[in-house]
XYZ file of C-alpha atoms in Angstrom:
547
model
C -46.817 -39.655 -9.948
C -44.690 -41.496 -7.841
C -41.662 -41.894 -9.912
C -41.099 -37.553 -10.174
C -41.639 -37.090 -6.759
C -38.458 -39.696 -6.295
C -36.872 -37.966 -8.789
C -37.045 -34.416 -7.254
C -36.157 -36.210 -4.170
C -33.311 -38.155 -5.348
C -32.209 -34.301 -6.824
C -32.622 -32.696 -3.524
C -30.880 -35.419 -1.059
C -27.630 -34.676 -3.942
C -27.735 -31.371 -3.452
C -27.566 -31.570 0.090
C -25.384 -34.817 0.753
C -22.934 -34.571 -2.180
C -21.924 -30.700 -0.155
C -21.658 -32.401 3.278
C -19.867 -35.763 2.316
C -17.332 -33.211 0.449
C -16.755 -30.834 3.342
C -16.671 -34.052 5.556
C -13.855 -35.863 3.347
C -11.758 -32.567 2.201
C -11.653 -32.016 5.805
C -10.043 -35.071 6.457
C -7.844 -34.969 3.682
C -6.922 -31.078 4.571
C -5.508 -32.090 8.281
C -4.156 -35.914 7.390
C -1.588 -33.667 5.137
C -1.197 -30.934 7.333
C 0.172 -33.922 10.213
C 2.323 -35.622 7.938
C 6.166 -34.704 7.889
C 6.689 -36.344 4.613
C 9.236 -33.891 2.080
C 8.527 -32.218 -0.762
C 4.660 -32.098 -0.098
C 2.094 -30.027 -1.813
C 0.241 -27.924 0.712
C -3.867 -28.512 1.516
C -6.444 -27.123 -0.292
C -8.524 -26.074 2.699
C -11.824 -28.113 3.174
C -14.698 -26.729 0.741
C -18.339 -27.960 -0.397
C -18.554 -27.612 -4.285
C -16.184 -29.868 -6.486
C -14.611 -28.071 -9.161
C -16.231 -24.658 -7.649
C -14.229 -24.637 -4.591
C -14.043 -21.606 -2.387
C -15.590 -19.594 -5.441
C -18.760 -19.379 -3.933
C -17.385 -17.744 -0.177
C -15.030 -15.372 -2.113
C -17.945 -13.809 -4.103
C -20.720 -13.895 -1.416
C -18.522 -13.048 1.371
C -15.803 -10.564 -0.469
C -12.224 -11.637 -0.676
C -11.229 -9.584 1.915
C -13.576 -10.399 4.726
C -13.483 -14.466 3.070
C -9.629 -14.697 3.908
C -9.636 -13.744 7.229
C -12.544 -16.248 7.851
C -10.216 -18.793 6.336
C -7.302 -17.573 8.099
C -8.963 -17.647 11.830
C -10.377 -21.046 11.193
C -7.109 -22.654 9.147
C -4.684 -20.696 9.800
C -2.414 -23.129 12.269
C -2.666 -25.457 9.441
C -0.746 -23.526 7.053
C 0.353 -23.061 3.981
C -2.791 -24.218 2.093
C -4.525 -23.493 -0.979
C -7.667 -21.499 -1.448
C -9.450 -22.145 -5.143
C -11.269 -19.980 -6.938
C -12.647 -23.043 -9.458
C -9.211 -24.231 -11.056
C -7.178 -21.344 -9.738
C -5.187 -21.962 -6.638
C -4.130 -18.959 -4.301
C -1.612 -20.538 -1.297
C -1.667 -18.978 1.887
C 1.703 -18.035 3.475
C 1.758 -17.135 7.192
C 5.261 -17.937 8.996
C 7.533 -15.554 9.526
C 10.288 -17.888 7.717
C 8.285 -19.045 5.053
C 7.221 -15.652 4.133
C 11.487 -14.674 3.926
C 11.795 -16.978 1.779
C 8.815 -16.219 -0.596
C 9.733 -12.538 -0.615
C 13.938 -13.857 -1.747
C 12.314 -15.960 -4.533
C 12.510 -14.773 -7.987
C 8.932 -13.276 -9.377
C 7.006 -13.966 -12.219
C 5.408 -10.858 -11.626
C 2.230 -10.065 -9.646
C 2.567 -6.639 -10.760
C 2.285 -6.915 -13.907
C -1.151 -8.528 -13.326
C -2.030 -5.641 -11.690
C -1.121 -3.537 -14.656
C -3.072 -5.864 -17.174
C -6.088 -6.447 -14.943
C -6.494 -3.380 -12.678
C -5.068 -0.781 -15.014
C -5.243 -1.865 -18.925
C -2.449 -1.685 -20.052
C -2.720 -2.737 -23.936
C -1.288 -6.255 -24.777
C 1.459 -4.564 -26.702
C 3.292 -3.054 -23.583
C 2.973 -6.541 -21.768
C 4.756 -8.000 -24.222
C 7.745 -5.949 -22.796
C 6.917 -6.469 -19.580
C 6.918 -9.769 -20.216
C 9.805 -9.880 -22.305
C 7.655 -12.175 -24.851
C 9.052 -11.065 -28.633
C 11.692 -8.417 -27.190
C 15.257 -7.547 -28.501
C 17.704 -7.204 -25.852
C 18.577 -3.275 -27.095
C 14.957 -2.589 -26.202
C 15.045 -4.387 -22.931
C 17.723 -2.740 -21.525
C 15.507 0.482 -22.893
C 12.786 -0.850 -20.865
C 14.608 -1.224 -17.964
C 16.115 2.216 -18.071
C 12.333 3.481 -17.974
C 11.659 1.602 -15.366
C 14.200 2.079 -13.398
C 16.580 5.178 -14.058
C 13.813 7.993 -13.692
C 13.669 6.567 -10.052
C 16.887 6.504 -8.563
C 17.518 10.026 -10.089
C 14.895 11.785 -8.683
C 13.309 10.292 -5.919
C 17.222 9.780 -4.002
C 19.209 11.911 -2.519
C 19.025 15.834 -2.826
C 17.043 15.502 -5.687
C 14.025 13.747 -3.281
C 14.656 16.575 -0.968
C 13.542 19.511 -4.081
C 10.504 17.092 -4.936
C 9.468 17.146 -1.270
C 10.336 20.637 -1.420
C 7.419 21.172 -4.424
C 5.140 19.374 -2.260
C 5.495 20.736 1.200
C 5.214 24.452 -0.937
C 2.119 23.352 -2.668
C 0.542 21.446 0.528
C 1.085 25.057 2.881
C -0.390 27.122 0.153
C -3.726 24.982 0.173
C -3.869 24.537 3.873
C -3.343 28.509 4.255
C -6.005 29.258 1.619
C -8.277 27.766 3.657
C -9.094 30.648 5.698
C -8.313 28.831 8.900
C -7.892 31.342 11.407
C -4.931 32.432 14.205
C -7.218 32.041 18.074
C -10.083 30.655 16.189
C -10.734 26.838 16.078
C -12.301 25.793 12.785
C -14.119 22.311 13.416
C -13.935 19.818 10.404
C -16.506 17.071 10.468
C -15.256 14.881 8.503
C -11.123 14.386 8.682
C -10.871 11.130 6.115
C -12.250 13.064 3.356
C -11.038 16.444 3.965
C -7.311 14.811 4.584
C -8.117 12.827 1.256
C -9.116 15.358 -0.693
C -5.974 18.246 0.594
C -3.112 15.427 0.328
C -4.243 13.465 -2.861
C -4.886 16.832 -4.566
C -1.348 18.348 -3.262
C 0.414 15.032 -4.128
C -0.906 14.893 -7.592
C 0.225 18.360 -8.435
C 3.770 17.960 -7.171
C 4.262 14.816 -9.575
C 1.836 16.138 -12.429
C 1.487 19.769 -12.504
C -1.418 22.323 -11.726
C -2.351 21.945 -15.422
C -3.643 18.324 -14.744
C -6.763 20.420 -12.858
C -7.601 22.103 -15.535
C -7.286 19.045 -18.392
C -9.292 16.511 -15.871
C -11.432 18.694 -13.148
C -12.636 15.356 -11.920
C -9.767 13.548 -11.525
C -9.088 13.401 -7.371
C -12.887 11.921 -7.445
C -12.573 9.197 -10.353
C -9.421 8.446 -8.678
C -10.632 7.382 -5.073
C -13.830 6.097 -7.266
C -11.503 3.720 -8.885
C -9.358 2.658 -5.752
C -12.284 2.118 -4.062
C -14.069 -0.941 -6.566
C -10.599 -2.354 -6.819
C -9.489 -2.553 -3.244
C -10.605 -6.051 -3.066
C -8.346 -7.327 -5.864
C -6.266 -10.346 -5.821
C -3.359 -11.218 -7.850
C -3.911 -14.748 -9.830
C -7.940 -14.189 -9.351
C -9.254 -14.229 -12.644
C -10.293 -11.266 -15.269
C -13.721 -11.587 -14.390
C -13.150 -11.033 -10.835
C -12.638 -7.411 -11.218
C -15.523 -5.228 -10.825
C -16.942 -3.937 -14.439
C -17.609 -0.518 -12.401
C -13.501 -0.570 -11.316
C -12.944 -0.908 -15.294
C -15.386 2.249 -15.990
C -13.851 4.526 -13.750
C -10.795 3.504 -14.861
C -11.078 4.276 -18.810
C -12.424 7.515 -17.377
C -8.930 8.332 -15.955
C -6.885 7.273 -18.540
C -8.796 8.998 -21.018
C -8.398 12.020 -18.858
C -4.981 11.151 -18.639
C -4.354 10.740 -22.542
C -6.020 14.588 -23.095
C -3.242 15.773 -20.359
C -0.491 13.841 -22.315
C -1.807 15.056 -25.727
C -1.470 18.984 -24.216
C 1.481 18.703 -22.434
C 4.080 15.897 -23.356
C 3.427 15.665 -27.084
C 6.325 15.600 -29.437
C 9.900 13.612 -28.656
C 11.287 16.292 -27.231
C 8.667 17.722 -24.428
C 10.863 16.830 -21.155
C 12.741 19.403 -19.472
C 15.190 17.652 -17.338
C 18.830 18.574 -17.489
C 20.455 20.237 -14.327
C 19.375 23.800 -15.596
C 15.758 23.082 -15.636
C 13.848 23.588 -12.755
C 12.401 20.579 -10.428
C 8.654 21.074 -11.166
C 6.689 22.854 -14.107
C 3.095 23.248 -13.898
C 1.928 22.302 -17.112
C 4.774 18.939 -17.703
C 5.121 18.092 -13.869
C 8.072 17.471 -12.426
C 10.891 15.967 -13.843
C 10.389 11.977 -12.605
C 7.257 12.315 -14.700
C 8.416 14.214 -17.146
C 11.718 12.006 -17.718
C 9.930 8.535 -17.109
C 7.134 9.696 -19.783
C 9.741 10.551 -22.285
C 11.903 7.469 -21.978
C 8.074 5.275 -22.091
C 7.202 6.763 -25.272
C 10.099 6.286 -27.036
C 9.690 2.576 -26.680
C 8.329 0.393 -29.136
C 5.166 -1.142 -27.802
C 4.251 1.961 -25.570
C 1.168 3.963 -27.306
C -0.678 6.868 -25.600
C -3.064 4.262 -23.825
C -0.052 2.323 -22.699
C 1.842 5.751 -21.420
C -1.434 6.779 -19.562
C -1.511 3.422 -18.007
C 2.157 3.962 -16.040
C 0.736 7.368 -15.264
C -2.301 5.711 -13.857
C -0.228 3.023 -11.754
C 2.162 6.216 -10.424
C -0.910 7.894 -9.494
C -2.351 5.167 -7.847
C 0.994 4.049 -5.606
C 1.701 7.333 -4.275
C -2.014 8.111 -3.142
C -2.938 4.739 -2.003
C 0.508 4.055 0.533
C 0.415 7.877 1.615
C -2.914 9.182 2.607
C -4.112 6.053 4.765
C -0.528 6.463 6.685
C -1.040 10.494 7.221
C -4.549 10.252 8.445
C -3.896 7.139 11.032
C -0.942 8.721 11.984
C -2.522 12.152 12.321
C -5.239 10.913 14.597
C -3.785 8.504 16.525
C -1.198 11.082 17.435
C -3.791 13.312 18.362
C -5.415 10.859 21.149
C -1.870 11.527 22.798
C -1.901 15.500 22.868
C 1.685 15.147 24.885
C 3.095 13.087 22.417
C 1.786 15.109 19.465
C 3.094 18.639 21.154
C 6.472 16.614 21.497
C 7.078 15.602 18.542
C 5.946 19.133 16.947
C 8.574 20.998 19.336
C 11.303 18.574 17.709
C 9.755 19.583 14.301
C 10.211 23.284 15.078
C 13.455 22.649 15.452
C 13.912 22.313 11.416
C 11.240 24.465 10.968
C 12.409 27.156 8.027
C 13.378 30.765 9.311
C 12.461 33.552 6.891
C 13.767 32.537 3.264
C 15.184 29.562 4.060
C 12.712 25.850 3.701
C 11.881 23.093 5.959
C 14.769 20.934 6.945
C 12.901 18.004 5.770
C 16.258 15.169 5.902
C 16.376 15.658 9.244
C 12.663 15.333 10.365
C 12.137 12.618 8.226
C 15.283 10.891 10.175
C 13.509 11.612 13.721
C 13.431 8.101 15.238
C 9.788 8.898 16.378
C 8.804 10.156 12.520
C 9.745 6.280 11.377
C 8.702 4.731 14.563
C 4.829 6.208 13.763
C 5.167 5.755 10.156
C 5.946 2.153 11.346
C 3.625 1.623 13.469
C 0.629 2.792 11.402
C 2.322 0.497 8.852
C 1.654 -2.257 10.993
C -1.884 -1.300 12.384
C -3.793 0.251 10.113
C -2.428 -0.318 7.024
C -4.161 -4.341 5.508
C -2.000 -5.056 2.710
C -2.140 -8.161 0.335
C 1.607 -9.105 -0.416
C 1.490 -11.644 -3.367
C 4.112 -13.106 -5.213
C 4.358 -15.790 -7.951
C 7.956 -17.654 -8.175
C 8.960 -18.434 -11.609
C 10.666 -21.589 -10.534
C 9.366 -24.024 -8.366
C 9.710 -22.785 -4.408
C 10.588 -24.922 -2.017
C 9.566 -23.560 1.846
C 9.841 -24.772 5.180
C 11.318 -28.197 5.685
C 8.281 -30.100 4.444
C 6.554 -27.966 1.307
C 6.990 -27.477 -2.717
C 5.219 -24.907 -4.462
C 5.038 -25.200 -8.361
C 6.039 -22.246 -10.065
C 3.712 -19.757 -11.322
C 1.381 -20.145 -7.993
C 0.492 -17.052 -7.024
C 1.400 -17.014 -3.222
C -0.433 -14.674 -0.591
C 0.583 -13.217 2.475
C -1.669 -10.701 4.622
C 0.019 -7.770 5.868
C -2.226 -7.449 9.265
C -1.933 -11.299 9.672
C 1.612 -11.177 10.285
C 1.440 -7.784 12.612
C -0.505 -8.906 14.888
C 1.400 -12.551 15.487
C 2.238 -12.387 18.914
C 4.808 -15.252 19.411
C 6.186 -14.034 16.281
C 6.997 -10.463 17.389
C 7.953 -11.158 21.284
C 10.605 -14.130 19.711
C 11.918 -11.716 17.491
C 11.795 -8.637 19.795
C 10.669 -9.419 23.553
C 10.542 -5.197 23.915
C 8.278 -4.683 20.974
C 5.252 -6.663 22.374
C 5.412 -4.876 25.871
C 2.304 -3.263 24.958
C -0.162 -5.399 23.190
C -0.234 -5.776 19.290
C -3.909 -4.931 18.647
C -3.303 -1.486 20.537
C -1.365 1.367 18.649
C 1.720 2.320 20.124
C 3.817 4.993 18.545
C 6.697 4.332 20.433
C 6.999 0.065 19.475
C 9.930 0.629 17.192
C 12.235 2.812 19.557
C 15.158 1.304 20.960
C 17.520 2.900 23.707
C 20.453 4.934 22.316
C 22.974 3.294 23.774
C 25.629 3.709 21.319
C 25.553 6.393 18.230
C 28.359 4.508 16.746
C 25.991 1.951 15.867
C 23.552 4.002 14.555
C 24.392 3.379 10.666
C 23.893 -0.357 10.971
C 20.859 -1.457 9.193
C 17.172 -0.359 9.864
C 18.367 2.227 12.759
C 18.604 5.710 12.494
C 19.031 8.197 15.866
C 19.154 11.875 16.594
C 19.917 13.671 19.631
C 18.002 12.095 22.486
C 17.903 9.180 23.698
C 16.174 6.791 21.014
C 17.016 4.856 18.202
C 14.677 3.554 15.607
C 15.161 -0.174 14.696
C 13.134 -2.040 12.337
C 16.111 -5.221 12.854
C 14.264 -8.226 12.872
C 11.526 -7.024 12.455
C 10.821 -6.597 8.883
C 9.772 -10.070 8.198
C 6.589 -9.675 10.477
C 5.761 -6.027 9.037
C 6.152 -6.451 5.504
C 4.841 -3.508 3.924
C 7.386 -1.117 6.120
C 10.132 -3.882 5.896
C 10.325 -4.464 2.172
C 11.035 -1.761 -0.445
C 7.335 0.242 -0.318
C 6.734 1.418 -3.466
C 7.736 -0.622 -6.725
C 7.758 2.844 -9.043
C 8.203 5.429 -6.403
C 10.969 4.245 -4.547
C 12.433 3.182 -1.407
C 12.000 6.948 0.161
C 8.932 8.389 -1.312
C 6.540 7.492 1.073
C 8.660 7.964 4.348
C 9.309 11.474 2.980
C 6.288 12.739 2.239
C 4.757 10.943 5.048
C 6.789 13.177 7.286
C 6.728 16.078 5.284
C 2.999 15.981 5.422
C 3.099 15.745 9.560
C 5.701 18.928 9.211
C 3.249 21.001 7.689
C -0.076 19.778 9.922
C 1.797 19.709 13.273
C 4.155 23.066 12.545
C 1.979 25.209 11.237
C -1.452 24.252 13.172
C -2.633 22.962 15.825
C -4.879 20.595 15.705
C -7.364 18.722 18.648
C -9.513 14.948 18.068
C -13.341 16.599 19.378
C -14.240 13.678 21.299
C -10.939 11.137 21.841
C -12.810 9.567 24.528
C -15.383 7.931 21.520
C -12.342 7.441 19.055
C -12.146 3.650 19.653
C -15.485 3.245 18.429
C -14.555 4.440 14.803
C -11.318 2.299 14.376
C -12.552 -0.894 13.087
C -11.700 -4.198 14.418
C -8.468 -5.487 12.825
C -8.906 -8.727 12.432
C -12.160 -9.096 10.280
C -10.627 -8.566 7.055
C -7.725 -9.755 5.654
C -6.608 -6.806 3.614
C -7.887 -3.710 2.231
C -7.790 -0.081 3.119
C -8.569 0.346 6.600
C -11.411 3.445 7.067
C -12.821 4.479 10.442
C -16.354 3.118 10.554
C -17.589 6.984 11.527
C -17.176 10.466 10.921
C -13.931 11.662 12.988
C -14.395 15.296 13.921
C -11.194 17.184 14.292
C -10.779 20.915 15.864
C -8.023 23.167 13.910
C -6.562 26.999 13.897
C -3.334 28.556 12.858
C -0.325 28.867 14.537
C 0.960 32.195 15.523
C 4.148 33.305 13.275
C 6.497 32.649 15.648
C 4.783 28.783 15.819
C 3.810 29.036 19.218
């Protein structure tokens, strides 16, 4: 009898000293390396219980989002270090320099995780993306897909007749909505109205009013889909991915396969020379239409594999524009001055009869990019990641093997105080957890200078400047959107605000309780940022004249 009972003891003194003694010497090991100044050094794995199981455990309890920013608060003057999911190692990046030099390093391509994980694309097309098999004729295809349908219509005057489609389509639903001139209207619930009106209008500017009628469902299973994989992490395994994110997902592309089979079937469905107009309702407009036609003429790229880019298209445009409209929206509303400002300089460009919103020109308003900015920085949690293919060397002391999927946290970096006042003593005048529309205007001292890079001006007094900056807010400073462009979001961004602030006016129902919905911003890492309660707006019609 004795010997089991010493035996289930022996078992249960493990399991409690083995975790303890590991903590205790990974500790030890994680700040000994940290201290040294010896070259060339692989970074610390921070301090964990489990051998072999790492930071698994946390990850999947806690959720990776609310796990790294645990990490982060109690490690984070100790970085770069690693973070292990079992084998896999995830480094943490959080100096302004070391992130620079992350973000110039080539990249073995986070993204295309993304695609294979998150959005299933057959093994086939990563092949190409990959470049695993591929003639050089069909890579210089490839790019051309990836690339040309881009630059041609999301640039120029050609991004002006897309926004054009939208800003038509948003005013029509907005003014069906029987919201009346003198009469407020009181809407309960402003995240999912705003989410429903703006993915909805978004969708059919890029895919067509036909998509509605092929896939009824589709604005739900999308925001069903973006919610399960909001938590995903580049260089996490498979398995990590919610088996709900993968239902929803087949679910869309299937949807998105019966919209392809009706309306881009054949090799010659796309209507896109000069003569054809921007948007059709049944093919979309033309950067769909063109970037479809150029996928499925690639080797590689079956219907499941064109549905997939659709899918990823669908997904960047609604998940970097809505978040930014609704923060900006309401926090602009908690300053009615400011709001009734900035909608007498949209009025300005507002269209007379026959004639269409100016939109160049309120998108270059210094205040337009200075909110956009701003909400960037606040209330938008991004996960950056990157994986060098060579080995990366950052900081004087660090080496990074290649193929390590490095991390860097959006709202980590905003909200570096030292960081921000070194860079720009101005910017940190108010405090960095606050929201301040105004953090990225500059005096106009000069309009000559203007045109240098990251400033843009108009008529009064302010200049927008994101110099020196863009290291610390990384999702405004780098290119935002991989398919959509450099533009697309800033556009429609402040076409959306054109159409909400010109056309209505619009009143927060209790500012004085608004703090209590925004949540706190530094208990997760990443992930979309949602007000923790209903926010109640007031709206009615402007008069025709817009007064």
């Amino acid at each position: 009898m004795g010997y089991p009972n010493q035996q289930a003891l022996l078992i249960i003194s493990t399991f409690i000293i083995v975790p303890f003694l590991t903590y205790y010497i990974t500790t030890i090991l994680f700040h000994r390396n940290a201290r040294s100044r010896a070259r060339g050094k692989t970074p610390s794995t921070a301090p964990y219980y489990v051998p072999g199981i790492f930071h698994a455990f946390g990850l999947a309890n806690t959720g990776p989002q609310k796990y790294f920013a645990q990490l982060i608060k109690e490690y984070g003057n100790f970085a770069p270090f690693y973070v292990k999911a079992g084998p896999q190692g995830l480094l943490i990046v959080r100096e302004p320099i070391q992130v620079t030099e992350v973000l110039a390093a080539s990249n073995a391509g986070a993204y295309i995780q993304a695609l294979d994980k998150l959005f299933g694309l057959p093994p086939s097309a990563l092949d190409l993306y990959n470049g695993n098999g591929v003639s050089d004729t069909v890579k210089v295809a490839f790019e051309k897909a990836l690339v040309k349908p881009t630059q041609r219509h999301l640039t120029g005057t050609a991004l002006v007749d897309n926004m054009e489609t939208y800003i038509s389509v948003l005013s029509a639903n907005m003014n069906n909505k029987m919201f009346q001139v003198g009469t407020w209207t009181q809407i309960e619930d402003t995240w999912s109205f705003l989410q429903q009106v703006i993915t909805r209008c978004t969708l059919e500017s890029l895919f067509g009013t036909d998509l509605f009628k092929q896939y009824p469902g589709v604005v739900r299973d999308y925001w069903e889909f973006a919610d399960a994989t909001e938590g995903f992490v580049p260089g996490l395994p498979r398995y990590w991915v919610p088996s709900a994110a993968s239902q929803v997902r087949d679910r869309l592309l299937e949807g998105l396969e019966r919209w392809l089979k009706v309306n881009h079937s054949g090799s010659e469905f796309a209507r896109i020379v000069d003569e054809d107009p921007t948007w059709d309702e049944r093919k979309g407009s033309k950067l769909i239409q063109e970037r479809d036609a150029l996928f499925a003429g690639l080797k590689g790229i079956d219907l499941r594999g064109r549905a997939v880019e659709l899918l990823s298209i669908m997904h960047e445009a609604n998940s970097n524009t809505f978040p930014r409209v609704f923060w900006t929206l309401v926090e602009l509303l908690r300053t009615p001055q400011l709001a009734k400002d900035l909608a007498t300089r949209i009025d300005r460009y507002r269209p007379s009869q026959g004639a269409a919103y100016n939109i160049s020109a309120i998108t270059d308003l210094p205040l337009i990019d200075s909110l956009l900015a701003e909400t960037t920085r606040l209330r938008v949690a991004s996960i950056v990641a990157h994986i060098p293919s060579q080995s990366l060397k950052i900081g004087d002391h660090w080496l990074v093997p290649r193929n390590t999927p490095i991390l860097m946290f959006s709202h980590d970096l905003a909200l570096d105080t030292k960081a921000w006042e070194k860079a720009r003593p101005s910017s940190v005048e108010k405090p960095l957890e606050d929201y301040w529309a105004e953090r990225f205007i500059l005096p106009n001292r000069s309009g000559s200078k203007a045109n240098q890079r990251g400033q843009r001006n108009d008529a009064s007094a302010s200049l927008f400047s994101m110099e020196d900056l863009e290291p610390l807010n990384i999702t405004m400073g780098r290119s935002q959107s991989l398919l959509l462009g450099k533009y697309y979001v800033r556009t429609l961004h402040a076409a959306t605000l054109a159409i909400l602030l010109s056309e209505f006016e619009l009143q927060l129902c209790d500012p004085d309780l608004f703090d209590a919905v925004v949540p706190p911003v530094r208990e997760t890492a990443f992930g979309m940022v949602k007000p923790l309660e209903k926010v109640a707006i007031r709206i009615r019609k402007h008069t025709k004249s817009g007064k």
